[in-house]
Each structure stands twice: as structure tokens, then as C-alpha cells.
mmCIF file of C-alpha atoms in Angstrom:
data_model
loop_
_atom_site.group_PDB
_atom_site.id
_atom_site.type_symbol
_atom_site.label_atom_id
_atom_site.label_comp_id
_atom_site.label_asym_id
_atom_site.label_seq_id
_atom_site.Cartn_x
_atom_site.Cartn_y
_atom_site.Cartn_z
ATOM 1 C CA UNK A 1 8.682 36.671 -128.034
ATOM 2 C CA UNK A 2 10.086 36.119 -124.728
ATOM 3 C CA UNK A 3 10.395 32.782 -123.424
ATOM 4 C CA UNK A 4 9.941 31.368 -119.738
ATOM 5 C CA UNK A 5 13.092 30.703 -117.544
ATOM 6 C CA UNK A 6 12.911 26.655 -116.476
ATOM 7 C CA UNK A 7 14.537 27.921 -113.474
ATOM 8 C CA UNK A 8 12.388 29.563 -110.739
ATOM 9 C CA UNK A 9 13.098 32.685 -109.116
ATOM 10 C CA UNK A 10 15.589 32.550 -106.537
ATOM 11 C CA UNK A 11 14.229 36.487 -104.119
ATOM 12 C CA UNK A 12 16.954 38.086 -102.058
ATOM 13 C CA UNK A 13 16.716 40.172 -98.941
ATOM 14 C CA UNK A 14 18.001 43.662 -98.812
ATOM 15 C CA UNK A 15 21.834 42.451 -98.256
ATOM 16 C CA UNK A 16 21.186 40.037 -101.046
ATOM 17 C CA UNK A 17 21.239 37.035 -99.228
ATOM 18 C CA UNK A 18 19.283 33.951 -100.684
ATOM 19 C CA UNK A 19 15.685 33.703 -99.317
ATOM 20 C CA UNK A 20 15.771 30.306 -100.277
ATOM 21 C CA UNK A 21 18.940 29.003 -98.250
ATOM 22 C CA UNK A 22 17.718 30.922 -95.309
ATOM 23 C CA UNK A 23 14.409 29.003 -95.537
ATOM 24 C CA UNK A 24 16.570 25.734 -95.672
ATOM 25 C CA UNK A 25 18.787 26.694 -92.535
ATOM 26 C CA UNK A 26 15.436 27.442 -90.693
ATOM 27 C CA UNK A 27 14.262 24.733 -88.758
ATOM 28 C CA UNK A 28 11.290 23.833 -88.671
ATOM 29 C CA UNK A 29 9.161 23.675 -84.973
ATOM 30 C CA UNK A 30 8.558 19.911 -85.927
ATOM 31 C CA UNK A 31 12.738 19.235 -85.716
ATOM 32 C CA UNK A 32 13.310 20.452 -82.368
ATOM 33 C CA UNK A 33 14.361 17.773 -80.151
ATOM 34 C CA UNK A 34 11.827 16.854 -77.404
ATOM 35 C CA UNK A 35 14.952 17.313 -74.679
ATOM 36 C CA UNK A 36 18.304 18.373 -74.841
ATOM 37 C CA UNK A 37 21.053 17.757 -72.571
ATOM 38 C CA UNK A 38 23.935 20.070 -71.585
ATOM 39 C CA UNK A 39 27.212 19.841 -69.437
ATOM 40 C CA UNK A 40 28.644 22.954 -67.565
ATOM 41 C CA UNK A 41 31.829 21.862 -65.953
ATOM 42 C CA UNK A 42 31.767 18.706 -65.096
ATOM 43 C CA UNK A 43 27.876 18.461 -64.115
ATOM 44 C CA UNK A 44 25.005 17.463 -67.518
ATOM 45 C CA UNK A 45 21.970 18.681 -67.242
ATOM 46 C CA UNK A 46 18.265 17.347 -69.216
ATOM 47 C CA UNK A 47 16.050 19.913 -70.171
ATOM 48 C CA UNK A 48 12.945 19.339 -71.998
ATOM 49 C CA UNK A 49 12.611 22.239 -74.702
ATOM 50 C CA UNK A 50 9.235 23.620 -73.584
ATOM 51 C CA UNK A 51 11.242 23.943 -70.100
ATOM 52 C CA UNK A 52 13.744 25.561 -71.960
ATOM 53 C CA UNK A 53 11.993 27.952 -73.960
ATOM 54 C CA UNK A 54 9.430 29.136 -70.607
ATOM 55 C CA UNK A 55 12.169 29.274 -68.162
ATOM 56 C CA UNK A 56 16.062 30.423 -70.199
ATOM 57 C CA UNK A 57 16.414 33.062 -72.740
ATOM 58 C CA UNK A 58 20.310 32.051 -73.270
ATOM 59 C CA UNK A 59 19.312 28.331 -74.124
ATOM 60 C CA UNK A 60 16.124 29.117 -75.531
ATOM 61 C CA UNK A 61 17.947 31.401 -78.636
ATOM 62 C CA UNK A 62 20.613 28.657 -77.887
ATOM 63 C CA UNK A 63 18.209 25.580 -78.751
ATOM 64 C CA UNK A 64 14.788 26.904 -79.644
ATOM 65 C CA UNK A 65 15.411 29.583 -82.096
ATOM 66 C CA UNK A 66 14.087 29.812 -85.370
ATOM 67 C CA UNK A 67 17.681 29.397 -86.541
ATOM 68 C CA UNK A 68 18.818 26.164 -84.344
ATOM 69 C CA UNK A 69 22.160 27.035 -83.933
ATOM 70 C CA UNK A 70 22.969 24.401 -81.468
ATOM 71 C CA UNK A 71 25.629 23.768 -84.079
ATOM 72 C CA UNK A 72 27.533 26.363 -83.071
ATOM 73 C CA UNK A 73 28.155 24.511 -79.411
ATOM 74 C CA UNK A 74 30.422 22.039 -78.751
ATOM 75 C CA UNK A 75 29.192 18.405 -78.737
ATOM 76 C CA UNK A 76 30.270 15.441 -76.898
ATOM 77 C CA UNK A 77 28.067 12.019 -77.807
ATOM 78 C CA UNK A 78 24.763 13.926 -77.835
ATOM 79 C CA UNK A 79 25.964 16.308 -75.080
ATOM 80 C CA UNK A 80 26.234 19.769 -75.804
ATOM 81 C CA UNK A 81 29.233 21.674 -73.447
ATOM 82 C CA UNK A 82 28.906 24.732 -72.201
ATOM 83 C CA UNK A 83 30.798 27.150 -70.163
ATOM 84 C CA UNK A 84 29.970 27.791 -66.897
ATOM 85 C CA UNK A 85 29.498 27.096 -62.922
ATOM 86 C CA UNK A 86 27.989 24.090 -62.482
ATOM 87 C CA UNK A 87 27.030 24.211 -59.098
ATOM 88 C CA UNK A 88 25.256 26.980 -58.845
ATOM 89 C CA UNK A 89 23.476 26.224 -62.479
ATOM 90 C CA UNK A 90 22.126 23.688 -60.371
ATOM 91 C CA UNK A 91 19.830 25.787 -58.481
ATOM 92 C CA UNK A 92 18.706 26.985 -61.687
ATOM 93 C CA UNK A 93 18.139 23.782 -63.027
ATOM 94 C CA UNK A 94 15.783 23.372 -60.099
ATOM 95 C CA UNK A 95 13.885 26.240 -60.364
ATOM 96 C CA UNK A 96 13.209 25.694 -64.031
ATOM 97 C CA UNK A 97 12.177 21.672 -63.129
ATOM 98 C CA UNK A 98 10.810 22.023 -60.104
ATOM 99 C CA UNK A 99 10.201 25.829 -59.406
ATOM 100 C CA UNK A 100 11.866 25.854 -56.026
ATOM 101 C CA UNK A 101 13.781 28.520 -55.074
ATOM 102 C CA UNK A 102 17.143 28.029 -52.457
ATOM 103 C CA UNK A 103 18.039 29.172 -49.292
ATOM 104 C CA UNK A 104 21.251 29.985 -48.120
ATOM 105 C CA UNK A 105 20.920 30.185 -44.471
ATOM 106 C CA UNK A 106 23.182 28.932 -41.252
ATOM 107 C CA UNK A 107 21.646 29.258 -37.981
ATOM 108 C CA UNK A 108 24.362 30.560 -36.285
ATOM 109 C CA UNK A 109 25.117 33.260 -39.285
ATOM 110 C CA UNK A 110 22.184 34.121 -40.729
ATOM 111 C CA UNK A 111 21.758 34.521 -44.905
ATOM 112 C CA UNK A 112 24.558 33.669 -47.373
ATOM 113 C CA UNK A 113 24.036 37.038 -48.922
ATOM 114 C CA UNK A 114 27.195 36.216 -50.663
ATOM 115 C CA UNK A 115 25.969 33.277 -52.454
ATOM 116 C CA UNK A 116 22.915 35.087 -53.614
ATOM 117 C CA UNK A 117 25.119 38.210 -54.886
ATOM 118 C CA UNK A 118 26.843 34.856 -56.896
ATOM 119 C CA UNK A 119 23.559 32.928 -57.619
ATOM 120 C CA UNK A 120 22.273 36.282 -59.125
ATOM 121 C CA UNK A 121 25.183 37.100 -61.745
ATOM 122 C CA UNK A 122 24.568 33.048 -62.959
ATOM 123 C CA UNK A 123 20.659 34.290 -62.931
ATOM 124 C CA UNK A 124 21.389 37.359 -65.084
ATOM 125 C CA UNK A 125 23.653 35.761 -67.202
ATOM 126 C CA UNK A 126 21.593 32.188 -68.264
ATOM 127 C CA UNK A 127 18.407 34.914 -68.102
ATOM 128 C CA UNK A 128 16.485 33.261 -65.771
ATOM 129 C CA UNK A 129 14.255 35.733 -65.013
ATOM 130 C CA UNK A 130 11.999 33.870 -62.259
ATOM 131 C CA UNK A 131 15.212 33.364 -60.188
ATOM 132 C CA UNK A 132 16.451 36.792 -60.936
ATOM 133 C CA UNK A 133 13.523 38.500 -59.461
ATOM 134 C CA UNK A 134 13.398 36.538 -56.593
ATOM 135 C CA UNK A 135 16.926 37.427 -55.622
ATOM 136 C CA UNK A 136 16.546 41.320 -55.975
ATOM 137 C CA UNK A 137 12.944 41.295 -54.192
ATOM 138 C CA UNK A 138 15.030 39.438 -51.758
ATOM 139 C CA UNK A 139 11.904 37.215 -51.163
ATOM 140 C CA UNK A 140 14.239 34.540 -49.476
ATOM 141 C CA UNK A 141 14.542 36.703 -46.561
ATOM 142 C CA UNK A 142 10.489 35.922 -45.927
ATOM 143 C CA UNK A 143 11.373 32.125 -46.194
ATOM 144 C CA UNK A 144 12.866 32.432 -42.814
ATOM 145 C CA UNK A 145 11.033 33.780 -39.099
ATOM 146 C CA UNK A 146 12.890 33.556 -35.976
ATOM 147 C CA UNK A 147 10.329 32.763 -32.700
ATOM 148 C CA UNK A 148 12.093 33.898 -29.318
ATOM 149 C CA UNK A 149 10.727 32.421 -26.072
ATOM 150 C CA UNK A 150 12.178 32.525 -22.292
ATOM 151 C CA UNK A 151 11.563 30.571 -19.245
ATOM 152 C CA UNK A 152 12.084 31.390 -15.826
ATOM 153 C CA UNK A 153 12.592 28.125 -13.875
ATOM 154 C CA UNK A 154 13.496 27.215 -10.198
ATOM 155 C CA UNK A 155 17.243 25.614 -10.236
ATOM 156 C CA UNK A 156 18.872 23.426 -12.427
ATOM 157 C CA UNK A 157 17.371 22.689 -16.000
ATOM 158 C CA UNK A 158 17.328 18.704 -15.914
ATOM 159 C CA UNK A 159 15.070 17.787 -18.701
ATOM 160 C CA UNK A 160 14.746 16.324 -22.346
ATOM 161 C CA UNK A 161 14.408 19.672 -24.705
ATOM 162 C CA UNK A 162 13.518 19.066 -28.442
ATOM 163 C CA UNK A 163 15.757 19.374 -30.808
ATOM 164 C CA UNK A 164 15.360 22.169 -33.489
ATOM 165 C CA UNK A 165 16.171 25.096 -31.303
ATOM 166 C CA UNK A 166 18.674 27.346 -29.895
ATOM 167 C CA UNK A 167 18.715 26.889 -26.009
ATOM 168 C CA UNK A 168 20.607 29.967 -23.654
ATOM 169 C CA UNK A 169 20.465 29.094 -20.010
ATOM 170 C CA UNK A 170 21.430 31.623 -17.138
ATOM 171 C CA UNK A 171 22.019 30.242 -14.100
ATOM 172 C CA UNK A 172 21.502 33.245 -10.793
ATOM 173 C CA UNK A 173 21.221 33.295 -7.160
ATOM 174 C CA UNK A 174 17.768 34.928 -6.490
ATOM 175 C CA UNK A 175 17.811 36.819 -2.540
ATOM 176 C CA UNK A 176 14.017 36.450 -1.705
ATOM 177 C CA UNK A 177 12.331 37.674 1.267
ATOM 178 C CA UNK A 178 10.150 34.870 3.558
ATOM 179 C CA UNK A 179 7.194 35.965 5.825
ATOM 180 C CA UNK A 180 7.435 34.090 9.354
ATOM 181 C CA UNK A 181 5.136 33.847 11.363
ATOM 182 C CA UNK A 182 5.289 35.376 14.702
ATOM 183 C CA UNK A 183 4.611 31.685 16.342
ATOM 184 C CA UNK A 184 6.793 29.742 13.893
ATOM 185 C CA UNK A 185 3.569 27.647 12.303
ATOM 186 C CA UNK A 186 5.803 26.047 9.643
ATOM 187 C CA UNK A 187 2.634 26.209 7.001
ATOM 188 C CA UNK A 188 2.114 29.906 8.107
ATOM 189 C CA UNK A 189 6.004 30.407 6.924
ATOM 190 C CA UNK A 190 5.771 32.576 3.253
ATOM 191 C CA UNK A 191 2.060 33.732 3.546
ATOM 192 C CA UNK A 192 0.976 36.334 6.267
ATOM 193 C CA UNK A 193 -2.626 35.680 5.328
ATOM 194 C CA UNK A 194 -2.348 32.262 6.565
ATOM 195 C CA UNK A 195 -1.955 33.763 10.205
ATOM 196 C CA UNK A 196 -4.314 34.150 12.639
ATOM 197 C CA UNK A 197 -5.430 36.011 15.659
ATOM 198 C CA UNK A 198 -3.265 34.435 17.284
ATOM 199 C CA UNK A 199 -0.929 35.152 15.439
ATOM 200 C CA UNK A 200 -1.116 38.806 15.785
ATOM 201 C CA UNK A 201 -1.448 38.752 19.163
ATOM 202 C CA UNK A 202 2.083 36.545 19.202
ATOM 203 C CA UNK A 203 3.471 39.246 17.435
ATOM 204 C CA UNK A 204 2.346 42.469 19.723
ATOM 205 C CA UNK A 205 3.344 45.475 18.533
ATOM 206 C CA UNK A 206 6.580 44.339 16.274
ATOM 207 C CA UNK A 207 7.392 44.156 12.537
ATOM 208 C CA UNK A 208 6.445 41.999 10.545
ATOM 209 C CA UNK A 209 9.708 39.383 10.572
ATOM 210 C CA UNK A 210 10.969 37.966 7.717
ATOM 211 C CA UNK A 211 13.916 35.931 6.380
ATOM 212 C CA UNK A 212 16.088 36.291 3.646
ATOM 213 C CA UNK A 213 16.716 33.037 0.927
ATOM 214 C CA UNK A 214 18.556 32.586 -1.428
ATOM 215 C CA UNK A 215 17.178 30.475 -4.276
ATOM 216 C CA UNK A 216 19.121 28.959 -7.668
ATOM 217 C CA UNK A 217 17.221 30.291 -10.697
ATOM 218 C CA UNK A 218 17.771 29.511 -14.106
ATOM 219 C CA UNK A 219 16.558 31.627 -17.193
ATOM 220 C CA UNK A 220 16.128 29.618 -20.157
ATOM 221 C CA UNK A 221 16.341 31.345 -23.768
ATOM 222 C CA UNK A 222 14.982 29.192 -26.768
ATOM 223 C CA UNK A 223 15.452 30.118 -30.277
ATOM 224 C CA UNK A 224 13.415 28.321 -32.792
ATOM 225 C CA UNK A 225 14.080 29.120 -36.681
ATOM 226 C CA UNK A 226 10.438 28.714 -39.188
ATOM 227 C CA UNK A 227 11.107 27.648 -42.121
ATOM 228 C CA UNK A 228 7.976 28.914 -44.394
ATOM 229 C CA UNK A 229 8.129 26.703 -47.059
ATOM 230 C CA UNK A 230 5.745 28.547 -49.493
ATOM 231 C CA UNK A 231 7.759 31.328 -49.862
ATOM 232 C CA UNK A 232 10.758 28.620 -51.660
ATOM 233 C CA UNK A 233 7.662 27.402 -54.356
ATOM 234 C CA UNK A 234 7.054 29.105 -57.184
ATOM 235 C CA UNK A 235 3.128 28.875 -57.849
ATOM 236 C CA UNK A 236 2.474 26.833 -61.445
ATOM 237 C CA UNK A 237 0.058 24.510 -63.163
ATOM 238 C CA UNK A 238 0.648 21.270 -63.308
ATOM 239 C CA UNK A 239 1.097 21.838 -67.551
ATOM 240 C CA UNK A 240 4.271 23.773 -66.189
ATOM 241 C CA UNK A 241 5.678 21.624 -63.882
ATOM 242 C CA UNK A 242 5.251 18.725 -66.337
ATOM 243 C CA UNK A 243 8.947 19.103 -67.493
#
């Protein structure tokens, strides 16, 4: 008669690993941390792991795997090190946080497309997909309008101007042409339709006379740069933002 084995059944996958001791590396949801903090370069970074796992693929397989391998990462008094740029990791520590997006923009230059070609190989490589997408829709380039206005203006600009523009001025001599009248009425000078009849019968039979000015003009070119904020928010609940 056979007789039952005291010792239960240890199954084996198809290499012939142990079940069992795959079950025990596991963890378990419940044995996640609540947050985890990470240094790249010389900059540490606090995540919460529900940030984590919406927002980075890398960390999330990194820290939020079934298989919590965070072992396998260097660790410095709770601090897990990680290669890296710090810098621009920040940006995409604030998009996962905060869901803002940055802009690289001088006034004088224009876009950093530069520093978006960089900001999108950190993107692709952490797999932040939110800032990914946003950098090859180029979306940022909606975040910015330009609003052109110009002002003709007799002589010298001598006045406060806000600040938060561009300002051009172009200073010209302007020849103009002045109507005067045929009996030199100084408040008939400039408009002919001021005159009267005797007026026209001062001037008889000759041309209209008229005098040539020269006036100081100055054309004033403002530049204003929108900044549409919007378009550097990413749209979320408040469950999503509560990182």
C-alpha cells in the first residue's frame, strides 16, 4: 500500500524553476512602499508609487513590478541612485507631480528646439509617455503667440511704455504740403474749406498756394509675446494630481 509523502508538493514551471520560491520573491501589492525616493546625479527625487506606476514605465518595472527588484539598484540610506541627467529629469519630475509641461523660449531667439531634441531622448528613455507626446506634437509651439502693433506718432516718443514688450522706434522727416490761404487768415492756413468768398476773390485766377513742412515723425513697433498658459497644463482629476 502506498503511503503519503509528509512533504507537500513542491510544482515547477517549464524550465523547472520552483513555483514556490518564485511565489516568495513576489511581492506582494501590500509591501510596496507608499513613496520612494531616487537620486540622478547629484539631484533626489520623491515619488509616490501610484505617481510612479501612472506616469514612468522605467521606474514603474523598476519599483512597482510584481518582482520588486529595487534590489538590484544601488542604495544610499533609503536612497536609491540612479544614472542619469538630473536636470532635465527635473522637468519630468514636474510633469509627473504637477502635470506641467516646460517651455524653452528666449524672446530674442525664439524656441530652444535643442533642449527639447534633449528633453525628448530623457522622455523616451525614463518612458514618460505624456512628456514624450507633447514634444513630437510639438504642442509647446501653441504655448507661445506673438501680437505685432505699430504707431505712427508726431516727433519724439517721450512717454512711460509698459514693460513686457519689444519696442522699435523709427525716427523720419515727413515733407507735407500746407494749404494757405490766399489772404494769410492764420486759422484758414491747412484747410481750404475754411476759406471764404473772400477768399477766392483774394486769390483771382491763381493756384491754389501751398507750403512745404517738414515734420519729425516717429514709427513705433511693439512686440508683445502671450504666454497661453493652458497649453503648459496637462488636464487631470484632482485623484491624479494628488501625488
Amino acid at each position: 500500500m502506498d503511503t503519503m509523502s509528509s512533504t507537500p508538493e513542491i510544482l515547477h514551471d517549464e524550465f523547472g524553476s520552483s513555483l514556490e520560491a518564485k511565489q516568495k520573491v513576489a511581492a506582494p501589492a501590500s509591501a510596496l512602499p507608499r513613496q520612494i525616493t531616487i537620486q540622478i546625479g547629484d539631484i533626489p527625487f520623491t515619488l509616490r508609487t501610484s505617481t510612479i506606476k501612472e506616469y514612468c514605465r522605467v521606474l514603474s518595472n523598476q519599483f512597482c513590478s510584481g518582482r520588486w527588484n529595487a534590489g538590484a539598484v544601488e542604495r544610499n540610506d533609503g536612497v536609491y541612485i540612479m544614472e542619469g541627467n538630473g536636470d532635465m529629469f527635473t522637468y519630468l519630475y514636474d510633469y509627473m507631480v504637477y502635470g506641467s509641461f516646460p517651455l524653452f523660449y528666449d524672446y530674442t531667439k525664439g524656441f530652444g528646439y535643442a533642449k527639447y531634441a534633449r528633453l525628448l531622448v530623457e522622455s523616451e528613455y525614463w518612458q514618460v509617455d505624456g512628456v514624450t507626446d507633447w514634444i513630437k506634437g510639438k504642442k509647446y509651439e501653441g504655448a507661445v503667440g506673438i501680437k505685432v502693433a505699430s504707431i505712427d506718432s508726431d516727433g519724439t516718443v517721450n512717454e512711460t511704455l509698459p514693460a513686457g514688450a519689444f519696442y522699435e522706434f523709427h525716427p523720419r522727416i515727413q515733407v507735407e504740403k500746407i494749404y494757405i490761404c490766399p489772404r494769410e487768415i492764420f486759422v484758414h492756413q491747412g484747410d481750404k474749406r475754411r476759406c471764404g468768398i473772400a477768399c477766392m476773390k483774394a486769390r483771382g485766377d491763381d493756384d491754389d498756394k501751398y507750403e512745404e513742412y517738414e515734420r519729425l515723425k516717429t514709427l513705433r513697433i511693439e512686440t508683445r509675446v502671450m504666454i497661453h498658459d493652458e497649453m503648459l497644463k496637462e488636464s487631470r482629476t484632482e485623484r491624479s494630481l494628488d501625488v
